[in-house]
PDB file of C-alpha atoms in Angstrom:
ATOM      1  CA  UNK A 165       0.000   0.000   0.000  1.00  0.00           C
ATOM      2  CA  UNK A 166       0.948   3.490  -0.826  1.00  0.00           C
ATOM      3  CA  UNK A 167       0.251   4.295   2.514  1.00  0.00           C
ATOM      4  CA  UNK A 168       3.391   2.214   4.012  1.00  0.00           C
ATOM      5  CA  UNK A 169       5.816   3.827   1.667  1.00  0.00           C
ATOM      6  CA  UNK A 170       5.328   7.046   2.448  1.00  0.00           C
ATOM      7  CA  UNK A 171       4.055   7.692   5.949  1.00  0.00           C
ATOM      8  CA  UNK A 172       5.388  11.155   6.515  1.00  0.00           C
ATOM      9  CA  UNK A 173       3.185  12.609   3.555  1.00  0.00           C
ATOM     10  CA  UNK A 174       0.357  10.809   5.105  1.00  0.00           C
ATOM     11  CA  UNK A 175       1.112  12.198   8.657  1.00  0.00           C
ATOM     12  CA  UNK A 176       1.846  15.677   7.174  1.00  0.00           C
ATOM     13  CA  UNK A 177      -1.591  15.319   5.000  1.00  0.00           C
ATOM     14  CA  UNK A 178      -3.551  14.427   8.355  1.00  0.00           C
ATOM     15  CA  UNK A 179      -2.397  17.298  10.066  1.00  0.00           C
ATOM     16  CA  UNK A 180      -2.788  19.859   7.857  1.00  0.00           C
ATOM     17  CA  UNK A 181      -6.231  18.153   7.357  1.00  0.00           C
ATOM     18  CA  UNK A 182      -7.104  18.263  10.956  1.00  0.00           C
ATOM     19  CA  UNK A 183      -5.962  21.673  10.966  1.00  0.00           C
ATOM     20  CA  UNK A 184      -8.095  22.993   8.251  1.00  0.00           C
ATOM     21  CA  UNK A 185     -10.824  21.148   9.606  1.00  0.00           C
ATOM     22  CA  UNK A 186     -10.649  22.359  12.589  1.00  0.00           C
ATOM     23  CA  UNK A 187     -10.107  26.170  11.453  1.00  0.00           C
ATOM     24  CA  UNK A 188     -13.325  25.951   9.446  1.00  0.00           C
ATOM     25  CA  UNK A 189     -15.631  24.297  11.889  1.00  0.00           C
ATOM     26  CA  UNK A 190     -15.061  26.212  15.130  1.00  0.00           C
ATOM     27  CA  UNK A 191     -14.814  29.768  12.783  1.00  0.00           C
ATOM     28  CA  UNK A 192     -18.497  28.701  11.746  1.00  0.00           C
ATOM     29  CA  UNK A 193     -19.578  27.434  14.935  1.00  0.00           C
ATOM     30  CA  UNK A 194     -18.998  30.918  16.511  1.00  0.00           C
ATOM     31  CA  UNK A 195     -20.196  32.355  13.322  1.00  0.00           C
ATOM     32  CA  UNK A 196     -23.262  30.218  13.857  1.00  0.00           C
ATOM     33  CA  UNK A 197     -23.798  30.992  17.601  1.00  0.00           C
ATOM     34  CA  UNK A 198     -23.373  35.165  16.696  1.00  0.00           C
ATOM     35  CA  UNK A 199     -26.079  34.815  13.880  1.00  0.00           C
ATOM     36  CA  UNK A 200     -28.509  32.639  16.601  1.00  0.00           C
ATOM     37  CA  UNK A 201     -28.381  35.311  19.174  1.00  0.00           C
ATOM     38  CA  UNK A 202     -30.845  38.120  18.247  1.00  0.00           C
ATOM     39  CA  UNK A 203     -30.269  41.469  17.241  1.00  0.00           C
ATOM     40  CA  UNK A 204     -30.405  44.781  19.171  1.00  0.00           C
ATOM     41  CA  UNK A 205     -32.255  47.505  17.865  1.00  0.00           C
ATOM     42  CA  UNK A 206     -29.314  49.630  17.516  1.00  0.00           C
ATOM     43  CA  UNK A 207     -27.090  46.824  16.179  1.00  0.00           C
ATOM     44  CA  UNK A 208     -28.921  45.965  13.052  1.00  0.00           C
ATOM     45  CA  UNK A 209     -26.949  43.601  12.209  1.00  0.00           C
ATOM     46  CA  UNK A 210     -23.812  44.974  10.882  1.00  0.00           C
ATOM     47  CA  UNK A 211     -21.393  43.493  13.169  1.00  0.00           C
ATOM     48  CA  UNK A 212     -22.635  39.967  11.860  1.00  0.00           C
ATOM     49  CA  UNK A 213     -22.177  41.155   7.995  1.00  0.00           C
ATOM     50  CA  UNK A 214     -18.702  42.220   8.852  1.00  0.00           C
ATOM     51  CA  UNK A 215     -17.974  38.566  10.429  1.00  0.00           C
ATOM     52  CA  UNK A 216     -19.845  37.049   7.761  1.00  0.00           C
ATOM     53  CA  UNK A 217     -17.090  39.053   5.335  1.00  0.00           C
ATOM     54  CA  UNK A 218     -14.122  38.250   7.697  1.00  0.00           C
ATOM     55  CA  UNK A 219     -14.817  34.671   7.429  1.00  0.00           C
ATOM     56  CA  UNK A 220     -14.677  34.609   4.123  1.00  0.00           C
ATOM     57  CA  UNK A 221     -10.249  34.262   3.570  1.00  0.00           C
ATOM     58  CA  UNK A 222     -10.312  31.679   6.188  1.00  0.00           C
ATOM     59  CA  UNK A 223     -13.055  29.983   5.127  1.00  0.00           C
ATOM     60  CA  UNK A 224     -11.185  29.511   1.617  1.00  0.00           C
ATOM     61  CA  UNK A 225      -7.652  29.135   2.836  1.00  0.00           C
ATOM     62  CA  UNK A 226      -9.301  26.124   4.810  1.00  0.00           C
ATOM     63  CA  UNK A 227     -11.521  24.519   1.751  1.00  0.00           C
ATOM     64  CA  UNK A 228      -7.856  24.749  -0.229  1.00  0.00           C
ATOM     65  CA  UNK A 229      -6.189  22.667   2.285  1.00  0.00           C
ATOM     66  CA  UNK A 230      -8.564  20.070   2.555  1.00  0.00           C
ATOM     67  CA  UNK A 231      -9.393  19.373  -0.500  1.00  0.00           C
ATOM     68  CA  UNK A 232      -5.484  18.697  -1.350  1.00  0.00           C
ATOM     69  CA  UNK A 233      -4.523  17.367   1.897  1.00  0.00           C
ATOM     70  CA  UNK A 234      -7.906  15.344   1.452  1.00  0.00           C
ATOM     71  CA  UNK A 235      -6.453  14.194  -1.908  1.00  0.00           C
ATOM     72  CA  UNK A 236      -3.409  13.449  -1.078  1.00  0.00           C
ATOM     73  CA  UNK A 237      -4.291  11.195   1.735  1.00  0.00           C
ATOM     74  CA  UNK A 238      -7.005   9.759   0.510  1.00  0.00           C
ATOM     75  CA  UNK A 239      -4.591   8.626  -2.783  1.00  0.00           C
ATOM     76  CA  UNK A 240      -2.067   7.833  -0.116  1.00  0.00           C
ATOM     77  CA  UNK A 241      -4.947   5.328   1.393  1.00  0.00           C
ATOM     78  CA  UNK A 242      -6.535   3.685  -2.044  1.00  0.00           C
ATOM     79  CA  UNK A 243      -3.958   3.597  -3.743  1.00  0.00           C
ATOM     80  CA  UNK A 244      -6.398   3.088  -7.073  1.00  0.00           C
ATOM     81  CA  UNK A 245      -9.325   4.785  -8.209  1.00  0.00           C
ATOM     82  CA  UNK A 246     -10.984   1.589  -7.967  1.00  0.00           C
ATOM     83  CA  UNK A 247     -10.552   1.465  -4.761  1.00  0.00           C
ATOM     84  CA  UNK A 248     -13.095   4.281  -4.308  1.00  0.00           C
ATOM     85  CA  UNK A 249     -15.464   2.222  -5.500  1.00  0.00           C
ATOM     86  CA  UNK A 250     -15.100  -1.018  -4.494  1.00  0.00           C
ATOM     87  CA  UNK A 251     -13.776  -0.839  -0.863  1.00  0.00           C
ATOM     88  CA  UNK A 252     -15.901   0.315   2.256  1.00  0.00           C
ATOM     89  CA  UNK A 253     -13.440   2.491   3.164  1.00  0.00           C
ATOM     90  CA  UNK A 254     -13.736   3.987  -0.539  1.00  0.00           C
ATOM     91  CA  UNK A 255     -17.873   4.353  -0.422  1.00  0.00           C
ATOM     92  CA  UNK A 256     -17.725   5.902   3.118  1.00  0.00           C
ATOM     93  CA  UNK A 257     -15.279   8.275   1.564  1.00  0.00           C
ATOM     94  CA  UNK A 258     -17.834   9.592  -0.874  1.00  0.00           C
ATOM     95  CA  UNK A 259     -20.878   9.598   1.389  1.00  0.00           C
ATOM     96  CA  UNK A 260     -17.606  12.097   3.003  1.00  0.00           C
ATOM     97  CA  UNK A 261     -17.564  14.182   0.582  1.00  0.00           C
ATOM     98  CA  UNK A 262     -21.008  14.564  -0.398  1.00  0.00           C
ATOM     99  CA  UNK A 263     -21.756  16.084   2.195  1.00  0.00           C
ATOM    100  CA  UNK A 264     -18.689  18.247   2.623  1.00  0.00           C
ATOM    101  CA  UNK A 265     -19.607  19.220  -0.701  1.00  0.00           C
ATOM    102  CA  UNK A 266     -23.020  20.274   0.759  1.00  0.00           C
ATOM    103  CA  UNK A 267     -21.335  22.184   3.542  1.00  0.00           C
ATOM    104  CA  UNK A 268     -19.069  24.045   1.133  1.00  0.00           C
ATOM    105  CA  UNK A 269     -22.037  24.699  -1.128  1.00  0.00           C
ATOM    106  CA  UNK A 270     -23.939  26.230   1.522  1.00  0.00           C
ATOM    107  CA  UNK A 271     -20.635  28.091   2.358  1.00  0.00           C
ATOM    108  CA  UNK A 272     -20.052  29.465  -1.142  1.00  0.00           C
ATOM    109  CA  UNK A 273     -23.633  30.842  -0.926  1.00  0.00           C
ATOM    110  CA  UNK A 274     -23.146  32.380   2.227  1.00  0.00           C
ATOM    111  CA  UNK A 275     -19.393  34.155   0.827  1.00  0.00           C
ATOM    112  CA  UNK A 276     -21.287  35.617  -1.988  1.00  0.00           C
ATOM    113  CA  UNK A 277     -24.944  36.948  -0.282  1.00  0.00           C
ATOM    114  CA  UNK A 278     -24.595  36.572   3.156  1.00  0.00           C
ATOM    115  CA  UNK A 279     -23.773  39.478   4.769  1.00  0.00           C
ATOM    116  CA  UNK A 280     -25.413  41.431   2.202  1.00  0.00           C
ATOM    117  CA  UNK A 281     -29.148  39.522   3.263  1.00  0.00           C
ATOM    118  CA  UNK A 282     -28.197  40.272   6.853  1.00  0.00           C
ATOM    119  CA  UNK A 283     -27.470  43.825   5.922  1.00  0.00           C
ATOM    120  CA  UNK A 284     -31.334  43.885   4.162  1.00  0.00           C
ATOM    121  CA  UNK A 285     -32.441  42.116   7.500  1.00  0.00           C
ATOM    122  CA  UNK A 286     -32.703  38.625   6.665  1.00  0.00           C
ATOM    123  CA  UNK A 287     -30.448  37.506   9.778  1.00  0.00           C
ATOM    124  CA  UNK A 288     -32.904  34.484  10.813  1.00  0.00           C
ATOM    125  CA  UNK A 289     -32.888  33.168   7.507  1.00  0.00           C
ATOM    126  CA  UNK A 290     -29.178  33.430   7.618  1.00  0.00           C
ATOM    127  CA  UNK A 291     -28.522  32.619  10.912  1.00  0.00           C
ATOM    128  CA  UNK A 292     -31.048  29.148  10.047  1.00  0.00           C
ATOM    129  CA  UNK A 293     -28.729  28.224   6.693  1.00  0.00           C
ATOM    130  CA  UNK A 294     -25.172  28.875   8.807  1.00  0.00           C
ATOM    131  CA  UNK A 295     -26.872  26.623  11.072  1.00  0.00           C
ATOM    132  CA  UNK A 296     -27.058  23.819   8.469  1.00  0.00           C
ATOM    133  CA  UNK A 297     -23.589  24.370   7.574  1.00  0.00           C
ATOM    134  CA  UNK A 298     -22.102  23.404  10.743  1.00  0.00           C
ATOM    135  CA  UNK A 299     -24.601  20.811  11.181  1.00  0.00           C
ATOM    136  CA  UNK A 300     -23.407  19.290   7.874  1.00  0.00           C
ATOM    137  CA  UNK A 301     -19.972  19.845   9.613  1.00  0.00           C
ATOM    138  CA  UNK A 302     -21.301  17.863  12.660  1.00  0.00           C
ATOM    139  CA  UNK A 303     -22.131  14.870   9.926  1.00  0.00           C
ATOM    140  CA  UNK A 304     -18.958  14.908   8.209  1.00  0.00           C
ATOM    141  CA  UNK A 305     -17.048  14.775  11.340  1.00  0.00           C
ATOM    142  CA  UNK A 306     -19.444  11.048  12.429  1.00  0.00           C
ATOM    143  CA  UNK A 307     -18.592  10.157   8.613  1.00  0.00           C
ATOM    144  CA  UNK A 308     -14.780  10.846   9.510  1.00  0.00           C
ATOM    145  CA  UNK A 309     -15.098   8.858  12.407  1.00  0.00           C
ATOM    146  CA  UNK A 310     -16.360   6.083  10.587  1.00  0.00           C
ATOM    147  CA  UNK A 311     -13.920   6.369   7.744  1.00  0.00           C
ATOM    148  CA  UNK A 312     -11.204   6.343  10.683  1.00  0.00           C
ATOM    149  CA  UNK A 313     -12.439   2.760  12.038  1.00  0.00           C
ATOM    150  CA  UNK A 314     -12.319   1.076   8.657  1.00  0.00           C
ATOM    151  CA  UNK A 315     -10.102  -1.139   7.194  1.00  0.00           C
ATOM    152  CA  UNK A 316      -8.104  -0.004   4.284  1.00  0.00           C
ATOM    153  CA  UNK A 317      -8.707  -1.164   0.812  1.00  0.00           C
ATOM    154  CA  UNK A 318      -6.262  -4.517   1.295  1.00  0.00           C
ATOM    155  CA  UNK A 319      -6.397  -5.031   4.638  1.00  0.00           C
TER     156      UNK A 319
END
């Protein structure tokens, strides 16, 4: 396996997935518990836009790691392409990232409208769909669990 040969690319790839991971899920989960707490008249909402906007470069710095250190391990790991396919470990890796992809399409939506909705005082809707971001975070993060218990295509 791939995986034998070159452990300190799959050690490095971990981390830096972990890392990402990690950077993107507890920036939204305060993100999320901001948007969930309700407004003050005087407020109206513009220190939530402004997160909203500063989220934005870390939110994408962390997507770019994990989808190459998420590539590079998970190559690392199947060592084939039809591995993906017909392993466990390989079909609980794309239930994986289905549903990152769902987070990250909710995420793109809210780094394009977001804070400008929030701005034209659609908070609850907002704060509702940053919500179902981190819960889709919550999902991956079982799924990764998962993924970590099974036995690699070979084993």
């Amino acid at each position: 396996i791939a995986l034998e040969s070159s452990l300190g690319a799959a050690i490095a790839a971990d981390a830096v997935h972990t890392f990402a991971a990690g950077g993107w899920a507890g920036a939204l989960g305060v993100l999320a518990w901001i948007a969930s707490r309700p407004a003050t008249p005087t407020d109206r909402s513009e220190s939530l836009a402004v997160l909203i906007e500063r989220f934005r470069p870390l939110a994408l710095a962390a997507a770019a790691m994990l989808v190459l250190s998420g590539a590079v391990s998970s190559w690392l790991r199947l060592g084939s392409v039809a591995a993906l396919y017909e392993s466990n470990y390989g079909r609980i890796l794309i239930i994986k990232v289905a549903v990152v992809a769902a987070a990250a399409a909710l995420g793109r939506r809210h780094s394009l409208t977001a804070a400008s909705d929030v701005r034209a005082g659609q908070r609850a809707a907002i704060a509702r769909s940053i919500a179902t971001e981190g819960w889709l975070m919550i999902v991956v993060f079982g799924v990764t669990a998962l993924l970590a218990g099974s036995p690699l295509p070979g084993e």
